[in-house]
Short mmCIF file of N, CA and C in Angstrom, two decimals:
data_model
loop_
_atom_site.label_atom_id
_atom_site.label_comp_id
_atom_site.label_asym_id
_atom_site.label_seq_id
_atom_site.Cartn_x
_atom_site.Cartn_y
_atom_site.Cartn_z
N UNK A 918 37.51 -4.39 11.88
CA UNK A 918 36.91 -3.85 12.89
C UNK A 918 36.75 -2.63 11.38
N UNK A 919 35.05 -2.16 11.65
CA UNK A 919 34.66 -0.94 11.10
C UNK A 919 34.66 0.69 10.93
N UNK A 920 35.69 1.26 10.95
CA UNK A 920 35.51 2.40 11.19
C UNK A 920 35.02 3.92 10.44
N UNK A 921 33.68 4.65 11.65
CA UNK A 921 33.47 5.82 10.78
C UNK A 921 34.11 6.69 9.84
N UNK A 922 33.54 7.82 9.12
CA UNK A 922 33.81 8.27 7.73
C UNK A 922 34.87 9.01 8.96
N UNK A 923 34.27 9.67 10.01
CA UNK A 923 35.07 10.83 10.73
C UNK A 923 35.95 10.05 11.32
N UNK A 924 35.94 9.05 11.86
CA UNK A 924 37.28 8.66 12.61
C UNK A 924 38.38 8.11 11.44
N UNK A 925 38.29 7.42 10.02
CA UNK A 925 38.70 7.32 8.95
C UNK A 925 39.30 8.45 8.53
N UNK A 926 38.93 9.64 8.51
CA UNK A 926 39.21 10.81 8.09
C UNK A 926 40.33 11.20 8.99
N UNK A 927 40.35 11.23 10.44
CA UNK A 927 41.48 11.96 11.04
C UNK A 927 42.24 10.65 10.95
N UNK A 928 42.75 9.57 10.46
CA UNK A 928 43.97 8.58 10.49
C UNK A 928 44.64 8.99 9.41
N UNK A 929 43.83 9.94 7.83
CA UNK A 929 44.56 9.77 7.04
C UNK A 929 45.55 11.00 7.05
N UNK A 930 46.83 10.71 6.51
CA UNK A 930 47.53 12.20 6.98
C UNK A 930 47.87 11.96 5.35
N UNK A 931 48.30 11.35 4.80
CA UNK A 931 48.26 11.22 3.26
C UNK A 931 47.84 12.71 2.16
N UNK A 932 48.82 13.74 1.84
CA UNK A 932 47.72 14.66 0.69
C UNK A 932 47.42 16.10 1.49
N UNK A 933 47.84 15.87 2.45
CA UNK A 933 47.09 17.17 3.32
C UNK A 933 48.69 18.46 3.33
N UNK A 934 48.42 19.47 2.99
CA UNK A 934 49.09 20.30 3.36
C UNK A 934 48.69 21.67 4.39
N UNK A 935 50.05 22.16 4.82
CA UNK A 935 50.08 22.95 5.42
C UNK A 935 48.92 24.48 4.95
N UNK A 936 48.26 25.00 6.18
CA UNK A 936 47.09 25.82 5.55
C UNK A 936 48.06 27.30 4.48
N UNK A 937 49.14 27.39 5.00
CA UNK A 937 49.69 28.33 4.30
C UNK A 937 49.91 28.24 2.42
N UNK A 938 50.37 26.76 2.44
CA UNK A 938 50.57 26.07 1.29
C UNK A 938 48.92 26.25 0.64
N UNK A 939 47.56 25.91 1.41
CA UNK A 939 46.56 26.17 0.64
C UNK A 939 46.55 27.42 -0.28
N UNK A 940 46.44 28.47 1.49
CA UNK A 940 46.05 29.49 1.38
C UNK A 940 46.57 30.76 -0.03
N UNK A 941 48.45 30.03 -0.55
CA UNK A 941 48.76 30.61 -0.87
C UNK A 941 48.56 30.55 -2.13
N UNK A 942 48.51 28.77 -2.44
CA UNK A 942 48.19 28.36 -4.01
C UNK A 942 46.45 29.17 -4.13
N UNK A 943 45.68 29.06 -3.11
CA UNK A 943 44.07 29.77 -3.73
C UNK A 943 44.39 31.09 -4.11
N UNK A 944 45.09 32.05 -3.80
CA UNK A 944 45.56 33.02 -3.82
C UNK A 944 45.94 33.07 -5.06
N UNK A 945 47.09 32.15 -5.46
CA UNK A 945 47.90 32.39 -7.07
C UNK A 945 46.80 31.66 -8.23
N UNK A 946 45.65 31.08 -7.42
CA UNK A 946 44.85 30.60 -8.62
C UNK A 946 43.74 31.75 -9.09
N UNK A 947 43.47 32.46 -7.98
CA UNK A 947 42.76 33.64 -8.59
C UNK A 947 43.11 35.00 -9.26
N UNK A 948 44.72 34.44 -8.81
CA UNK A 948 45.84 35.62 -9.77
C UNK A 948 46.12 35.51 -11.47
N UNK A 949 45.81 33.03 -11.14
CA UNK A 949 45.95 33.33 -12.79
C UNK A 949 45.06 33.41 -13.46
N UNK A 950 43.28 33.35 -12.62
CA UNK A 950 41.80 33.00 -13.70
C UNK A 950 42.00 34.84 -14.01
N UNK A 951 42.27 35.63 -13.06
CA UNK A 951 42.62 37.00 -13.74
C UNK A 951 43.03 37.76 -14.82
N UNK A 952 44.34 36.94 -14.62
CA UNK A 952 45.56 37.19 -15.76
C UNK A 952 44.58 36.64 -17.27
N UNK A 953 43.78 35.35 -16.95
CA UNK A 953 43.19 34.85 -18.21
C UNK A 953 42.55 35.51 -18.76
N UNK A 954 41.79 36.15 -17.68
CA UNK A 954 40.83 36.83 -18.68
C UNK A 954 40.89 38.29 -19.18
N UNK A 955 42.55 38.91 -18.37
CA UNK A 955 43.19 39.87 -19.02
C UNK A 955 43.55 39.61 -20.32
N UNK A 956 43.74 38.24 -20.71
CA UNK A 956 44.82 38.16 -21.98
C UNK A 956 43.66 37.83 -22.77
N UNK A 957 42.21 37.17 -22.37
CA UNK A 957 41.58 37.19 -23.41
C UNK A 957 41.27 38.63 -24.13
N UNK A 958 40.83 38.96 -22.90
CA UNK A 958 40.40 40.92 -23.85
C UNK A 958 41.71 41.75 -23.84
N UNK A 959 42.56 41.41 -24.23
CA UNK A 959 43.83 41.86 -24.44
C UNK A 959 43.65 42.12 -26.62
N UNK A 960 44.41 43.23 -26.70
CA UNK A 960 44.11 43.36 -28.44
C UNK A 960 45.25 42.99 -28.70
N UNK A 961 46.26 43.67 -27.49
CA UNK A 961 47.42 43.68 -28.41
C UNK A 961 48.49 42.66 -27.88
N UNK A 962 49.46 41.83 -28.80
CA UNK A 962 49.99 40.71 -28.91
C UNK A 962 51.40 40.89 -27.73
N UNK A 963 51.64 42.07 -27.83
CA UNK A 963 53.02 42.36 -27.01
C UNK A 963 52.29 42.36 -25.57
N UNK A 964 51.68 43.03 -25.12
CA UNK A 964 50.73 43.24 -23.51
C UNK A 964 49.96 41.48 -23.57
N UNK A 965 49.50 41.06 -24.06
CA UNK A 965 49.25 39.63 -24.15
C UNK A 965 50.32 38.60 -23.62
N UNK A 966 51.52 38.69 -24.33
CA UNK A 966 52.83 37.66 -24.16
C UNK A 966 53.11 38.57 -22.41
N UNK A 967 52.86 39.46 -22.12
CA UNK A 967 53.58 39.71 -20.53
C UNK A 967 52.49 39.21 -20.04
N UNK A 968 51.41 39.27 -20.23
CA UNK A 968 50.62 38.58 -19.25
C UNK A 968 50.94 37.30 -19.21
N UNK A 969 50.94 36.79 -20.36
CA UNK A 969 51.04 34.98 -20.34
C UNK A 969 52.19 34.40 -19.43
N UNK A 970 53.33 35.49 -19.60
CA UNK A 970 54.44 35.24 -18.76
C UNK A 970 54.26 35.71 -17.58
N UNK A 971 53.85 36.29 -16.70
CA UNK A 971 53.21 36.91 -15.44
C UNK A 971 52.45 35.38 -15.34
N UNK A 972 51.31 34.86 -16.00
CA UNK A 972 51.00 33.71 -16.03
C UNK A 972 52.02 32.41 -15.51
N UNK A 973 52.61 32.33 -16.77
CA UNK A 973 53.46 31.42 -16.66
C UNK A 973 54.48 30.81 -15.21
N UNK A 974 54.76 32.06 -15.06
CA UNK A 974 55.56 32.72 -13.55
C UNK A 974 54.93 31.99 -12.17
N UNK A 975 53.32 32.47 -12.25
CA UNK A 975 52.48 31.86 -11.21
C UNK A 975 52.04 30.49 -11.00
N UNK A 976 52.32 29.83 -12.48
CA UNK A 976 52.16 28.64 -12.46
C UNK A 976 53.23 27.63 -11.89
N UNK A 977 54.71 28.67 -12.29
CA UNK A 977 55.48 27.93 -11.99
C UNK A 977 55.88 27.77 -10.24
N UNK A 978 55.54 28.48 -9.55
CA UNK A 978 55.33 28.74 -7.64
C UNK A 978 54.71 27.84 -7.82
N UNK A 979 53.24 27.80 -8.05
CA UNK A 979 53.07 26.33 -7.85
C UNK A 979 53.29 25.33 -7.85
N UNK A 980 53.76 25.06 -9.45
CA UNK A 980 54.67 23.69 -9.34
C UNK A 980 56.08 23.23 -8.23
N UNK A 981 56.01 24.89 -8.28
CA UNK A 981 57.49 25.09 -7.00
C UNK A 981 57.33 24.67 -5.74
N UNK A 982 55.53 24.96 -5.45
CA UNK A 982 54.62 24.60 -4.06
C UNK A 982 55.08 22.82 -3.69
N UNK A 983 54.37 22.26 -4.86
CA UNK A 983 53.89 20.87 -5.43
C UNK A 983 55.33 20.32 -4.62
N UNK A 984 56.60 20.12 -5.43
CA UNK A 984 58.14 19.66 -5.38
C UNK A 984 57.97 19.80 -3.86
N UNK A 985 58.04 21.42 -3.42
CA UNK A 985 58.69 21.43 -2.06
C UNK A 985 58.17 20.64 -1.15
N UNK A 986 56.65 20.73 -1.03
CA UNK A 986 55.89 19.92 0.34
C UNK A 986 56.19 18.32 0.02
N UNK A 987 56.50 17.93 -1.10
CA UNK A 987 57.10 16.15 -1.44
C UNK A 987 58.82 16.47 -0.61
N UNK A 988 59.51 17.41 -0.54
CA UNK A 988 60.60 16.43 0.22
C UNK A 988 60.62 17.26 1.72
N UNK A 989 61.99 17.08 1.84
CA UNK A 989 61.96 17.01 3.69
C UNK A 989 63.36 18.37 4.02
N UNK A 990 63.11 18.74 2.42
CA UNK A 990 64.61 20.19 2.12
C UNK A 990 63.80 21.07 3.28
N UNK A 991 64.80 21.23 4.67
CA UNK A 991 64.02 23.10 5.25
C UNK A 991 64.24 24.20 4.37
N UNK A 992 66.13 23.94 3.69
CA UNK A 992 66.37 25.21 3.22
C UNK A 992 64.92 25.97 2.05
N UNK A 993 65.07 24.60 1.30
CA UNK A 993 63.82 24.94 0.21
C UNK A 993 62.56 25.63 0.52
N UNK A 994 61.90 24.55 1.91
CA UNK A 994 60.39 25.35 2.67
C UNK A 994 61.10 26.64 2.93
N UNK A 995 61.94 26.88 3.76
CA UNK A 995 62.01 28.56 3.71
C UNK A 995 61.89 29.24 2.78
N UNK A 996 62.66 29.03 1.91
CA UNK A 996 62.69 29.39 0.10
C UNK A 996 60.70 30.14 -0.05
N UNK A 997 60.40 28.90 0.29
CA UNK A 997 58.90 29.22 -0.43
C UNK A 997 58.09 29.94 0.66
N UNK A 998 58.34 29.24 1.84
CA UNK A 998 57.73 30.68 2.71
C UNK A 998 58.01 31.74 2.51
N UNK A 999 59.16 31.92 2.07
CA UNK A 999 59.40 33.53 2.03
C UNK A 999 59.48 34.34 0.75
N UNK A 1000 58.86 33.62 0.00
CA UNK A 1000 58.13 34.50 -0.97
C UNK A 1000 56.96 34.59 -0.78
N UNK A 1001 56.32 33.71 0.03
CA UNK A 1001 54.85 33.92 0.41
C UNK A 1001 54.91 35.53 0.54
N UNK A 1002 55.76 35.86 1.42
CA UNK A 1002 55.57 37.56 2.56
C UNK A 1002 56.22 38.20 1.30
N UNK A 1003 56.31 37.71 0.04
CA UNK A 1003 56.76 39.50 -0.73
C UNK A 1003 55.65 40.07 -0.82
#
């Protein structure tokens, strides 16, 4: 039986993330890009290191979201949702 793309697309559930995850990751990516340009423009190495540490922290949050979505641990998911409200 041949399915149209629209029908096939509704059957796929793999790789779909909740809207709050996609939105959160989008906002974090924008912050990372902003920090990247600030790092490029900064001449003071100490300030650069602080900006890099902020950037690494945001990258860690994205990694945590990727791991959290792949698990069925409700406690971890609630922690990640709680971080978004901060």
